[in-house]
Amino acid sequence: TNVTDQSYIKDGAASAVQEIDLSHNQLVSLAGLKPFDGLTQLIFDYNLLKNLNSLPEFKALKVLSLSYNQIAD
């Protein structure tokens, strides 16, 4: 599953979001989070992420938690 359906978010509202916790959702990609460019905290624990290739650049990000995913070296 990917984070791609953003139809429930009004235009521009994603940039105002500062914290998201998407733990325990069986997600495989972070690509759908790109509109949330104001994030300071992203919790993505207990998902199915295998690499960080889909991680957008979040310039304000201070906390990133990816515990218990399937990320390989």
CSV table of N, CA, C and O in Angstrom, one decimal:
chain,number,residue,atom,x,y,z
A,1,THR,N,0.8,-1.2,0.0
A,1,THR,CA,0.0,0.0,0.0
A,1,THR,C,0.9,1.2,0.0
A,1,THR,O,1.9,1.3,0.6
A,2,ASN,N,0.5,2.2,-0.7
A,2,ASN,CA,1.2,3.5,-0.8
A,2,ASN,C,0.3,4.6,-0.3
A,2,ASN,O,-0.9,4.6,-0.2
A,3,VAL,N,1.0,5.7,0.1
A,3,VAL,CA,0.3,6.9,0.6
A,3,VAL,C,0.1,7.8,-0.7
A,3,VAL,O,1.0,8.6,-1.0
A,4,THR,N,-1.0,7.6,-1.4
A,4,THR,CA,-1.2,8.3,-2.6
A,4,THR,C,-2.5,9.1,-2.7
A,4,THR,O,-2.6,10.1,-3.4
A,5,ASP,N,-3.5,8.6,-2.1
A,5,ASP,CA,-4.8,9.2,-2.1
A,5,ASP,C,-4.8,10.5,-1.2
A,5,ASP,O,-4.9,10.3,0.0
A,6,GLN,N,-4.8,11.6,-1.8
A,6,GLN,CA,-4.7,12.9,-1.0
A,6,GLN,C,-6.0,13.7,-1.3
A,6,GLN,O,-6.0,14.9,-1.1
A,7,SER,N,-7.0,13.1,-1.9
A,7,SER,CA,-8.2,13.8,-2.3
A,7,SER,C,-8.9,14.4,-1.1
A,7,SER,O,-9.7,15.4,-1.3
A,8,TYR,N,-8.7,14.0,0.1
A,8,TYR,CA,-9.3,14.5,1.3
A,8,TYR,C,-8.6,15.7,1.8
A,8,TYR,O,-9.0,16.3,2.8
A,9,ILE,N,-7.5,16.1,1.2
A,9,ILE,CA,-6.7,17.3,1.7
A,9,ILE,C,-7.0,18.5,0.8
A,9,ILE,O,-6.8,18.3,-0.4
A,10,LYS,N,-7.4,19.6,1.3
A,10,LYS,CA,-7.6,20.8,0.5
A,10,LYS,C,-6.2,21.3,0.0
A,10,LYS,O,-5.2,21.1,0.6
A,11,ASP,N,-6.3,21.9,-1.2
A,11,ASP,CA,-5.1,22.5,-1.8
A,11,ASP,C,-4.3,23.3,-0.8
A,11,ASP,O,-4.8,24.2,-0.2
A,12,GLY,N,-3.0,23.1,-0.7
A,12,GLY,CA,-2.1,23.8,0.2
A,12,GLY,C,-2.2,23.5,1.6
A,12,GLY,O,-1.3,23.8,2.4
A,13,ALA,N,-3.2,22.7,2.1
A,13,ALA,CA,-3.3,22.3,3.5
A,13,ALA,C,-2.2,21.4,3.9
A,13,ALA,O,-1.7,21.4,5.1
A,14,ALA,N,-1.6,20.6,3.0
A,14,ALA,CA,-0.6,19.6,3.4
A,14,ALA,C,0.7,20.3,3.9
A,14,ALA,O,1.3,19.8,4.8
A,15,SER,N,1.0,21.5,3.3
A,15,SER,CA,2.2,22.2,3.8
A,15,SER,C,2.1,22.7,5.2
A,15,SER,O,3.1,22.9,5.8
A,16,ALA,N,0.9,22.8,5.7
A,16,ALA,CA,0.7,23.3,7.1
A,16,ALA,C,0.9,22.2,8.1
A,16,ALA,O,1.1,22.4,9.3
A,17,VAL,N,0.8,20.9,7.7
A,17,VAL,CA,1.0,19.8,8.6
A,17,VAL,C,2.4,19.7,9.1
A,17,VAL,O,3.3,19.6,8.2
A,18,GLN,N,2.6,19.6,10.4
A,18,GLN,CA,3.9,19.5,10.9
A,18,GLN,C,4.3,18.1,11.4
A,18,GLN,O,5.5,17.7,11.5
A,19,GLU,N,3.3,17.3,11.9
A,19,GLU,CA,3.6,16.0,12.4
A,19,GLU,C,2.6,15.0,11.8
A,19,GLU,O,1.4,15.2,11.8
A,20,ILE,N,3.2,13.8,11.5
A,20,ILE,CA,2.4,12.7,11.0
A,20,ILE,C,2.9,11.4,11.6
A,20,ILE,O,4.1,11.2,11.6
A,21,ASP,N,2.0,10.6,12.0
A,21,ASP,CA,2.3,9.2,12.5
A,21,ASP,C,1.5,8.2,11.7
A,21,ASP,O,0.3,8.2,11.8
A,22,LEU,N,2.3,7.5,10.8
A,22,LEU,CA,1.7,6.5,9.9
A,22,LEU,C,2.1,5.1,10.3
A,22,LEU,O,2.1,4.2,9.5
A,23,SER,N,2.3,4.9,11.6
A,23,SER,CA,2.7,3.6,12.1
A,23,SER,C,1.6,2.5,11.9
A,23,SER,O,0.4,2.9,11.9
A,24,HIS,N,2.1,1.3,11.7
A,24,HIS,CA,1.2,0.1,11.7
A,24,HIS,C,0.2,0.2,10.5
A,24,HIS,O,-1.0,0.0,10.7
A,25,ASN,N,0.6,0.5,9.3
A,25,ASN,CA,-0.3,0.6,8.2
A,25,ASN,C,0.1,-0.2,7.0
A,25,ASN,O,-0.5,-0.1,5.9
A,26,GLN,N,1.2,-1.0,7.1
A,26,GLN,CA,1.6,-1.9,6.0
A,26,GLN,C,2.0,-1.1,4.7
A,26,GLN,O,1.8,-1.5,3.6
A,27,LEU,N,2.5,0.1,4.9
A,27,LEU,CA,2.9,1.0,3.8
A,27,LEU,C,4.3,0.6,3.3
A,27,LEU,O,5.1,0.2,4.0
A,28,VAL,N,4.4,0.8,2.0
A,28,VAL,CA,5.7,0.4,1.3
A,28,VAL,C,6.5,1.6,0.7
A,28,VAL,O,7.6,1.4,0.3
A,29,SER,N,5.9,2.7,0.8
A,29,SER,CA,6.5,3.9,0.1
A,29,SER,C,6.2,5.2,0.9
A,29,SER,O,5.1,5.3,1.5
A,30,LEU,N,7.1,6.1,0.8
A,30,LEU,CA,6.9,7.4,1.4
A,30,LEU,C,6.6,8.5,0.4
A,30,LEU,O,6.4,9.7,0.7
A,31,ALA,N,6.6,8.1,-0.9
A,31,ALA,CA,6.5,9.0,-2.0
A,31,ALA,C,5.2,9.9,-1.9
A,31,ALA,O,5.3,11.1,-2.3
A,32,GLY,N,4.1,9.5,-1.4
A,32,GLY,CA,2.9,10.3,-1.4
A,32,GLY,C,3.0,11.4,-0.4
A,32,GLY,O,2.1,12.2,-0.3
A,33,LEU,N,4.0,11.4,0.4
A,33,LEU,CA,4.1,12.5,1.5
A,33,LEU,C,4.8,13.7,1.0
A,33,LEU,O,4.9,14.7,1.7
A,34,LYS,N,5.2,13.8,-0.3
A,34,LYS,CA,5.9,14.9,-0.8
A,34,LYS,C,5.2,16.3,-0.6
A,34,LYS,O,5.8,17.3,-0.3
A,35,PRO,N,3.8,16.3,-0.7
A,35,PRO,CA,3.2,17.6,-0.5
A,35,PRO,C,3.3,18.1,0.9
A,35,PRO,O,3.0,19.3,1.2
A,36,PHE,N,3.6,17.3,1.9
A,36,PHE,CA,3.7,17.6,3.3
A,36,PHE,C,5.1,18.2,3.6
A,36,PHE,O,5.8,17.7,4.4
A,37,ASP,N,5.5,19.2,2.8
A,37,ASP,CA,6.9,19.7,2.9
A,37,ASP,C,7.2,20.5,4.2
A,37,ASP,O,8.3,20.9,4.4
A,38,GLY,N,6.2,20.7,5.0
A,38,GLY,CA,6.4,21.4,6.3
A,38,GLY,C,6.6,20.5,7.5
A,38,GLY,O,6.7,21.0,8.6
A,39,LEU,N,6.7,19.2,7.2
A,39,LEU,CA,6.9,18.3,8.3
A,39,LEU,C,8.1,18.5,9.1
A,39,LEU,O,9.2,18.7,8.6
A,40,THR,N,7.9,18.5,10.5
A,40,THR,CA,9.0,18.5,11.4
A,40,THR,C,9.2,17.1,12.1
A,40,THR,O,10.2,16.8,12.6
A,41,GLN,N,8.1,16.3,12.0
A,41,GLN,CA,8.2,15.0,12.6
A,41,GLN,C,7.4,14.0,11.8
A,41,GLN,O,6.3,14.2,11.4
A,42,LEU,N,8.1,12.9,11.4
A,42,LEU,CA,7.5,11.8,10.6
A,42,LEU,C,7.8,10.5,11.4
A,42,LEU,O,8.9,10.1,11.5
A,43,ILE,N,6.7,9.9,11.8
A,43,ILE,CA,6.8,8.5,12.4
A,43,ILE,C,6.2,7.5,11.5
A,43,ILE,O,5.0,7.6,11.1
A,44,PHE,N,7.0,6.6,11.1
A,44,PHE,CA,6.6,5.6,10.0
A,44,PHE,C,7.0,4.2,10.5
A,44,PHE,O,7.5,3.4,9.7
A,45,ASP,N,6.8,3.9,11.8
A,45,ASP,CA,7.2,2.6,12.4
A,45,ASP,C,6.3,1.5,12.0
A,45,ASP,O,5.1,1.8,11.7
A,46,TYR,N,6.8,0.3,12.0
A,46,TYR,CA,6.0,-0.9,11.8
A,46,TYR,C,5.2,-0.9,10.4
A,46,TYR,O,4.0,-1.1,10.4
A,47,ASN,N,6.0,-0.6,9.4
A,47,ASN,CA,5.4,-0.6,8.0
A,47,ASN,C,6.3,-1.6,7.2
A,47,ASN,O,7.0,-2.4,7.8
A,48,LEU,N,6.2,-1.6,5.9
A,48,LEU,CA,6.9,-2.5,5.0
A,48,LEU,C,7.9,-1.8,4.1
A,48,LEU,O,8.2,-2.3,3.0
A,49,LEU,N,8.4,-0.7,4.6
A,49,LEU,CA,9.4,0.1,3.8
A,49,LEU,C,10.7,-0.7,3.7
A,49,LEU,O,11.3,-1.2,4.7
A,50,LYS,N,11.2,-0.9,2.4
A,50,LYS,CA,12.4,-1.7,2.2
A,50,LYS,C,13.6,-0.8,1.9
A,50,LYS,O,14.8,-1.2,2.1
A,51,ASN,N,13.4,0.5,1.5
A,51,ASN,CA,14.5,1.4,1.3
A,51,ASN,C,14.1,2.8,1.5
A,51,ASN,O,12.9,3.1,1.7
A,52,LEU,N,15.0,3.8,1.3
A,52,LEU,CA,14.6,5.2,1.5
A,52,LEU,C,14.6,5.9,0.2
A,52,LEU,O,14.5,7.2,0.2
A,53,ASN,N,14.5,5.2,-0.9
A,53,ASN,CA,14.5,5.8,-2.2
A,53,ASN,C,13.3,6.7,-2.4
A,53,ASN,O,13.3,7.7,-3.2
A,54,SER,N,12.1,6.4,-1.7
A,54,SER,CA,10.9,7.2,-1.9
A,54,SER,C,10.8,8.4,-0.9
A,54,SER,O,9.8,9.1,-0.8
A,55,LEU,N,11.8,8.6,0.0
A,55,LEU,CA,11.8,9.6,1.0
A,55,LEU,C,12.0,11.0,0.4
A,55,LEU,O,13.0,11.3,-0.1
A,56,PRO,N,10.9,11.8,0.4
A,56,PRO,CA,11.1,13.2,-0.1
A,56,PRO,C,12.0,14.0,0.8
A,56,PRO,O,12.3,13.6,1.9
A,57,GLU,N,12.5,15.1,0.2
A,57,GLU,CA,13.4,16.0,1.0
A,57,GLU,C,12.5,16.9,1.9
A,57,GLU,O,11.7,17.7,1.3
A,58,PHE,N,12.6,16.7,3.2
A,58,PHE,CA,11.8,17.5,4.1
A,58,PHE,C,12.8,18.5,4.8
A,58,PHE,O,13.5,18.0,5.7
A,59,LYS,N,12.9,19.7,4.4
A,59,LYS,CA,13.9,20.6,4.9
A,59,LYS,C,13.7,21.0,6.4
A,59,LYS,O,14.7,21.2,7.1
A,60,ALA,N,12.5,20.9,6.9
A,60,ALA,CA,12.2,21.3,8.3
A,60,ALA,C,12.2,20.0,9.2
A,60,ALA,O,12.1,20.2,10.4
A,61,LEU,N,12.4,18.8,8.7
A,61,LEU,CA,12.3,17.6,9.4
A,61,LEU,C,13.3,17.5,10.5
A,61,LEU,O,14.5,17.7,10.3
A,62,LYS,N,12.9,17.3,11.8
A,62,LYS,CA,13.8,17.2,12.9
A,62,LYS,C,13.7,15.8,13.5
A,62,LYS,O,14.7,15.3,14.1
A,63,VAL,N,12.6,15.1,13.4
A,63,VAL,CA,12.4,13.7,13.9
A,63,VAL,C,11.9,12.8,12.8
A,63,VAL,O,10.9,13.1,12.2
A,64,LEU,N,12.7,11.7,12.6
A,64,LEU,CA,12.3,10.7,11.6
A,64,LEU,C,12.4,9.4,12.3
A,64,LEU,O,13.5,9.0,12.7
A,65,SER,N,11.4,8.6,12.4
A,65,SER,CA,11.4,7.3,13.0
A,65,SER,C,10.9,6.3,12.0
A,65,SER,O,9.8,6.4,11.5
A,66,LEU,N,11.8,5.3,11.7
A,66,LEU,CA,11.5,4.3,10.7
A,66,LEU,C,11.6,2.9,11.4
A,66,LEU,O,11.9,1.9,10.7
A,67,SER,N,11.5,2.8,12.6
A,67,SER,CA,11.7,1.5,13.3
A,67,SER,C,10.7,0.4,12.8
A,67,SER,O,9.6,0.6,12.5
A,68,TYR,N,11.3,-0.8,12.8
A,68,TYR,CA,10.5,-2.0,12.5
A,68,TYR,C,9.9,-2.0,11.1
A,68,TYR,O,8.8,-2.3,10.9
A,69,ASN,N,10.8,-1.6,10.2
A,69,ASN,CA,10.4,-1.7,8.7
A,69,ASN,C,11.4,-2.8,8.2
A,69,ASN,O,12.0,-3.5,9.0
A,70,GLN,N,11.4,-2.9,6.9
A,70,GLN,CA,12.3,-4.0,6.3
A,70,GLN,C,13.4,-3.3,5.5
A,70,GLN,O,13.8,-3.8,4.5
A,71,ILE,N,14.0,-2.3,6.0
A,71,ILE,CA,15.1,-1.6,5.4
A,71,ILE,C,16.4,-2.4,5.5
A,71,ILE,O,16.8,-2.8,6.6
A,72,ALA,N,17.0,-2.6,4.3
A,72,ALA,CA,18.2,-3.3,4.3
A,72,ALA,C,19.4,-2.4,4.1
A,72,ALA,O,19.2,-1.3,3.6
A,73,ASP,N,20.6,-2.8,4.5
A,73,ASP,CA,21.8,-2.0,4.3
A,73,ASP,C,22.1,-1.7,2.8
A,73,ASP,O,21.9,-2.5,2.0
